[in-house]
Short mmCIF file of C-alpha atoms and ligand atoms in Angstrom, two decimals:
data_model
loop_
_atom_site.label_atom_id
_atom_site.label_comp_id
_atom_site.label_asym_id
_atom_site.label_seq_id
_atom_site.Cartn_x
_atom_site.Cartn_y
_atom_site.Cartn_z
CA MET A 5 0.00 0.00 0.00
CA THR A 6 1.33 3.46 -0.82
CA SER A 7 0.52 6.56 1.13
CA THR A 8 0.56 10.08 -0.25
CA THR A 9 0.84 13.19 1.86
CA THR A 10 -0.85 16.38 0.83
CA PRO A 11 1.57 19.31 1.19
CA GLN A 12 0.60 21.75 3.91
CA PRO A 13 -0.66 25.01 2.40
CA ILE A 14 1.75 27.85 2.94
CA SER A 15 0.55 31.02 4.65
CA VAL A 16 0.35 34.09 2.42
CA VAL A 17 -0.28 37.74 3.23
CA VAL A 18 -1.40 39.90 0.29
CA LEU A 19 -0.79 43.65 0.18
CA ILE A 20 -3.06 45.84 -1.94
CA SER A 21 -3.85 49.49 -2.57
CA GLY A 22 -6.67 49.36 -5.09
CA SER A 23 -9.03 47.25 -7.12
CA GLY A 24 -7.55 43.90 -6.12
CA SER A 25 -8.28 42.06 -9.35
CA ASN A 26 -5.00 40.15 -8.95
CA LEU A 27 -6.02 39.36 -5.38
CA GLN A 28 -9.30 38.01 -6.79
CA ALA A 29 -7.44 35.79 -9.23
CA ILE A 30 -5.37 34.41 -6.34
CA ILE A 31 -8.49 33.87 -4.20
CA ASP A 32 -10.26 32.12 -7.08
CA ALA A 33 -7.31 29.83 -7.80
CA THR A 34 -7.15 28.95 -4.09
CA LEU A 35 -10.87 28.20 -3.92
CA ASN A 36 -10.51 26.03 -7.03
CA ASN A 37 -7.81 24.02 -5.24
CA GLU A 38 -5.22 25.11 -7.80
CA LEU A 39 -3.05 26.85 -5.21
CA PRO A 40 -1.74 25.18 -2.04
CA ILE A 41 -1.90 28.38 0.00
CA SER A 42 -3.93 29.85 2.78
CA ILE A 43 -4.43 33.61 2.58
CA SER A 44 -3.93 34.64 6.20
CA ALA A 45 -4.67 38.33 5.64
CA VAL A 46 -5.09 41.09 3.11
CA ILE A 47 -3.53 44.39 4.16
CA SER A 48 -4.22 47.71 2.46
CA ASN A 49 -2.64 51.12 2.92
CA ARG A 50 -5.91 52.67 1.72
CA HIS A 51 -9.30 52.50 3.44
CA ASP A 52 -11.11 52.73 0.10
CA ALA A 53 -9.26 49.90 -1.67
CA LYS A 54 -11.92 47.85 -3.46
CA GLY A 55 -9.87 44.72 -2.88
CA LEU A 56 -10.75 44.85 0.84
CA GLN A 57 -14.32 43.96 -0.05
CA ARG A 58 -13.11 41.09 -2.22
CA ALA A 59 -11.16 39.73 0.78
CA GLN A 60 -14.13 40.13 3.11
CA ASN A 61 -16.37 38.33 0.62
CA ALA A 62 -13.96 35.41 0.81
CA ASN A 63 -13.88 35.54 4.64
CA ILE A 64 -10.23 36.61 4.68
CA GLU A 65 -9.02 38.83 7.51
CA THR A 66 -8.29 42.41 6.49
CA ARG A 67 -6.16 45.12 8.02
CA ILE A 68 -5.55 48.74 7.08
CA VAL A 69 -2.19 50.38 7.73
CA ASP A 70 -2.69 53.86 6.33
CA HIS A 71 0.60 55.48 5.32
CA LYS A 72 -0.94 58.90 6.03
CA ASP A 73 -1.04 58.03 9.76
CA PHE A 74 2.76 57.86 9.96
CA PRO A 75 5.37 60.63 9.90
CA ASP A 76 7.69 59.00 7.39
CA ARG A 77 8.36 55.92 5.29
CA ASP A 78 10.53 54.22 7.93
CA VAL A 79 7.85 54.40 10.61
CA PHE A 80 5.13 53.30 8.20
CA ASP A 81 7.17 50.33 6.99
CA ALA A 82 8.00 49.31 10.56
CA GLU A 83 4.29 49.28 11.44
CA LEU A 84 3.42 47.45 8.24
CA LYS A 85 6.07 44.85 9.04
CA LEU A 86 4.60 44.31 12.52
CA CYS A 87 1.16 43.87 11.01
CA ILE A 88 2.37 41.39 8.38
CA ASP A 89 4.48 39.42 10.85
CA SER A 90 1.57 39.04 13.26
CA PHE A 91 0.27 36.55 10.65
CA SER A 92 3.65 34.72 10.32
CA PRO A 93 3.42 34.39 6.53
CA ASP A 94 5.68 32.15 4.46
CA LEU A 95 5.19 34.51 1.50
CA VAL A 96 4.22 38.17 1.07
CA VAL A 97 2.45 38.98 -2.20
CA LEU A 98 2.35 42.56 -3.45
CA ALA A 99 -0.74 42.86 -5.64
CA GLY A 100 -1.04 46.44 -6.76
CA PHE A 101 0.53 47.76 -3.55
CA MET A 102 1.46 51.29 -4.54
CA ARG A 103 4.22 52.14 -2.08
CA ILE A 104 7.99 52.37 -2.41
CA LEU A 105 9.41 50.13 0.31
CA THR A 106 12.42 50.81 2.52
CA LYS A 107 15.60 48.75 2.38
CA ASP A 108 15.03 47.31 5.88
CA PHE A 109 11.55 46.19 4.94
CA VAL A 110 12.60 44.60 1.66
CA GLU A 111 15.56 42.84 3.24
CA HIS A 112 13.37 41.45 6.02
CA TYR A 113 11.29 39.64 3.37
CA SER A 114 14.19 38.73 1.12
CA GLY A 115 13.38 35.62 -0.94
CA ARG A 116 9.78 35.54 0.29
CA MET A 117 8.14 38.58 -1.30
CA LEU A 118 6.77 38.66 -4.86
CA ASN A 119 5.45 41.56 -6.96
CA ILE A 120 3.64 41.84 -10.25
CA HIS A 121 4.51 44.66 -12.62
CA PRO A 122 2.51 45.64 -15.70
CA ALA A 123 5.36 45.62 -18.22
CA LEU A 124 7.95 43.30 -19.69
CA LEU A 125 10.74 44.13 -17.27
CA PRO A 126 13.42 45.37 -17.49
CA ASN A 127 11.43 47.64 -19.84
CA PHE A 128 9.28 50.30 -18.21
CA PRO A 129 9.88 50.00 -14.47
CA GLY A 130 7.89 52.51 -12.42
CA LEU A 131 4.52 54.07 -13.21
CA ASN A 132 2.38 54.67 -16.33
CA THR A 133 3.79 51.64 -18.08
CA HIS A 134 1.01 51.35 -20.66
CA GLU A 135 1.27 54.99 -21.75
CA ARG A 136 5.03 54.65 -22.00
CA ALA A 137 4.81 51.43 -23.99
CA LEU A 138 2.47 53.09 -26.50
CA GLU A 139 4.65 56.20 -26.77
CA SER A 140 7.77 54.16 -27.35
CA GLY A 141 6.19 52.17 -30.18
CA VAL A 142 7.03 48.69 -28.90
CA GLU A 143 5.19 45.85 -30.62
CA GLN A 144 5.08 43.68 -27.52
CA HIS A 145 4.08 44.62 -24.00
CA GLY A 146 3.04 42.50 -21.04
CA ALA A 147 3.51 41.71 -17.37
CA SER A 148 6.22 40.30 -15.12
CA VAL A 149 6.25 38.55 -11.76
CA HIS A 150 9.47 39.10 -9.85
CA PHE A 151 10.99 38.74 -6.41
CA VAL A 152 11.27 42.05 -4.62
CA THR A 153 14.73 43.46 -3.98
CA THR A 154 15.88 46.94 -2.98
CA GLU A 155 15.95 48.01 -6.62
CA VAL A 156 12.41 49.16 -7.49
CA ASP A 157 10.92 46.74 -10.06
CA GLY A 158 14.46 45.39 -10.47
CA GLY A 159 14.34 42.04 -8.67
CA PRO A 160 14.87 38.73 -10.49
CA ILE A 161 12.10 37.90 -12.92
CA VAL A 162 10.19 34.65 -12.47
CA LEU A 163 7.51 34.71 -15.14
CA GLN A 164 6.39 36.98 -17.97
CA ALA A 165 3.44 37.05 -20.36
CA ASN A 166 3.38 39.03 -23.60
CA VAL A 167 0.57 40.82 -25.36
CA ASP A 168 0.74 42.33 -28.84
CA VAL A 169 0.37 46.10 -28.99
CA LEU A 170 -2.40 46.77 -31.53
CA ASP A 171 -2.92 49.78 -33.79
CA ASN A 172 -6.01 51.04 -32.03
CA ASP A 173 -4.80 50.52 -28.49
CA ASP A 174 -5.04 53.26 -25.94
CA ALA A 175 -3.58 52.91 -22.44
CA ASP A 176 -6.84 51.60 -20.93
CA ILE A 177 -7.43 49.00 -23.62
CA LEU A 178 -3.83 47.83 -23.40
CA ALA A 179 -3.96 47.77 -19.58
CA ALA A 180 -7.05 45.56 -19.66
CA ARG A 181 -5.37 43.08 -21.99
CA VAL A 182 -2.24 43.01 -19.82
CA LEU A 183 -4.35 42.55 -16.67
CA GLU A 184 -5.92 39.39 -18.12
CA LYS A 185 -2.42 37.96 -18.43
CA GLU A 186 -1.52 39.12 -14.90
CA HIS A 187 -4.38 37.01 -13.59
CA LEU A 188 -2.82 33.95 -15.21
CA ILE A 189 0.82 34.41 -14.31
CA TYR A 190 0.55 35.60 -10.70
CA PRO A 191 -1.27 32.52 -9.36
CA LEU A 192 1.12 30.31 -11.34
CA ALA A 193 4.26 31.88 -9.86
CA ILE A 194 2.75 31.69 -6.37
CA LYS A 195 1.94 28.01 -6.99
CA TRP A 196 5.57 27.30 -7.90
CA TYR A 197 6.69 29.01 -4.71
CA ALA A 198 4.11 27.21 -2.57
CA GLU A 199 5.19 23.85 -3.98
CA GLY A 200 8.79 24.61 -3.07
CA ARG A 201 9.86 24.62 -6.72
CA LEU A 202 10.75 28.31 -6.87
CA THR A 203 13.43 29.80 -4.64
CA PHE A 204 15.48 32.97 -4.48
CA LYS A 205 18.37 32.51 -2.05
CA ASP A 206 21.94 33.81 -1.95
CA ASN A 207 21.15 35.89 -5.03
CA GLN A 208 20.21 32.80 -7.02
CA LEU A 209 16.82 32.34 -8.61
CA LEU A 210 15.97 28.67 -9.16
CA LEU A 211 12.99 26.81 -10.57
CA ASP A 212 13.20 23.06 -10.06
CA ASP A 213 16.88 23.52 -9.10
CA SER A 214 17.74 25.21 -12.43
CA PRO A 215 18.68 28.88 -12.82
CA LEU A 216 16.15 30.95 -14.75
CA PRO A 217 17.00 33.14 -17.73
CA ALA A 218 17.22 36.90 -17.08
CA THR A 219 13.62 37.49 -18.16
CA GLY A 220 12.29 34.44 -16.36
CA ILE A 221 9.99 31.84 -17.89
CA ASN A 222 7.62 33.04 -20.60
CA TYR A 223 4.02 32.01 -20.03
CA ALA A 224 3.84 30.83 -23.65
CA ASP A 225 6.69 28.35 -23.08
CA ASP A 226 6.04 24.72 -22.28
CA LYS A 227 7.81 25.06 -18.96
CA ALA A 228 5.06 27.35 -17.72
CA ASN A 229 2.55 24.54 -18.01
CA ASN A 230 4.58 21.84 -16.26
C1 GRF B 22 -1.73 45.73 -11.78
O1 GRF B 22 -1.64 46.18 -13.10
C2 GRF B 22 -0.38 45.40 -11.22
O2 GRF B 22 0.50 44.91 -12.19
C3 GRF B 22 0.11 46.73 -10.74
O3 GRF B 22 -1.03 47.35 -10.20
C4 GRF B 22 -2.19 46.83 -10.83
C5 GRF B 22 -3.07 46.30 -9.74
O4 GRF B 22 -4.31 45.90 -10.20
N1 GRF B 22 1.20 46.56 -9.82
P1 GRF B 22 -5.30 45.14 -9.24
O5 GRF B 22 -5.45 45.99 -7.99
O6 GRF B 22 -4.74 43.79 -8.94
O7 GRF B 22 -6.60 45.07 -10.00
#
């Protein structure tokens, strides 16, 4: 007789500032048993973040740590860290969390904090990525999941998905098409992490014990589906 053990779900805290559509994709994948995680809490820096309602609808604990209540970035990040750590997460997921983070904060979560960025990094770090992609005339745009390091949007890339830039695109149309891809790649990268397949340690990014290329895995590649 053989016995199989189901891996324990890892504990995840998700940080949001806005709509939370990526959070929703992660919640949905979890409810569909596609993701071996338990979302311990959703934390927002904004009271009016729509994603808080999404979390409450899924019976997930929510917290608000409003950056406006703190005198500076260091004090805010210290409070945010206390709030996150009260849930003892294995992984912190930034899902549209619109704050620049301090070095201390980022280093505290080194190798266990992911972000999603709406561009094919290293192109277009920072804000207004869709406008900038259109202005620059690129034919391909997309989204990237990466580990967070002290360089803003500069951490090692895990997974990317491309979209074609079309003649009639404006920033909103392009953003919507990119967001659809975000909802596919973020749960997948989190799944790899939760299964212990994805690690970032000692400056080395590994998937299944192999180093990843500089732009990570592309969602269109076979590897993304294995
Ligand atoms: C996404 O485009 C994400 O890449 C960026 O912020 C947006 C958040 O959207 N970091 P949502 O709140 O998940 O709907």
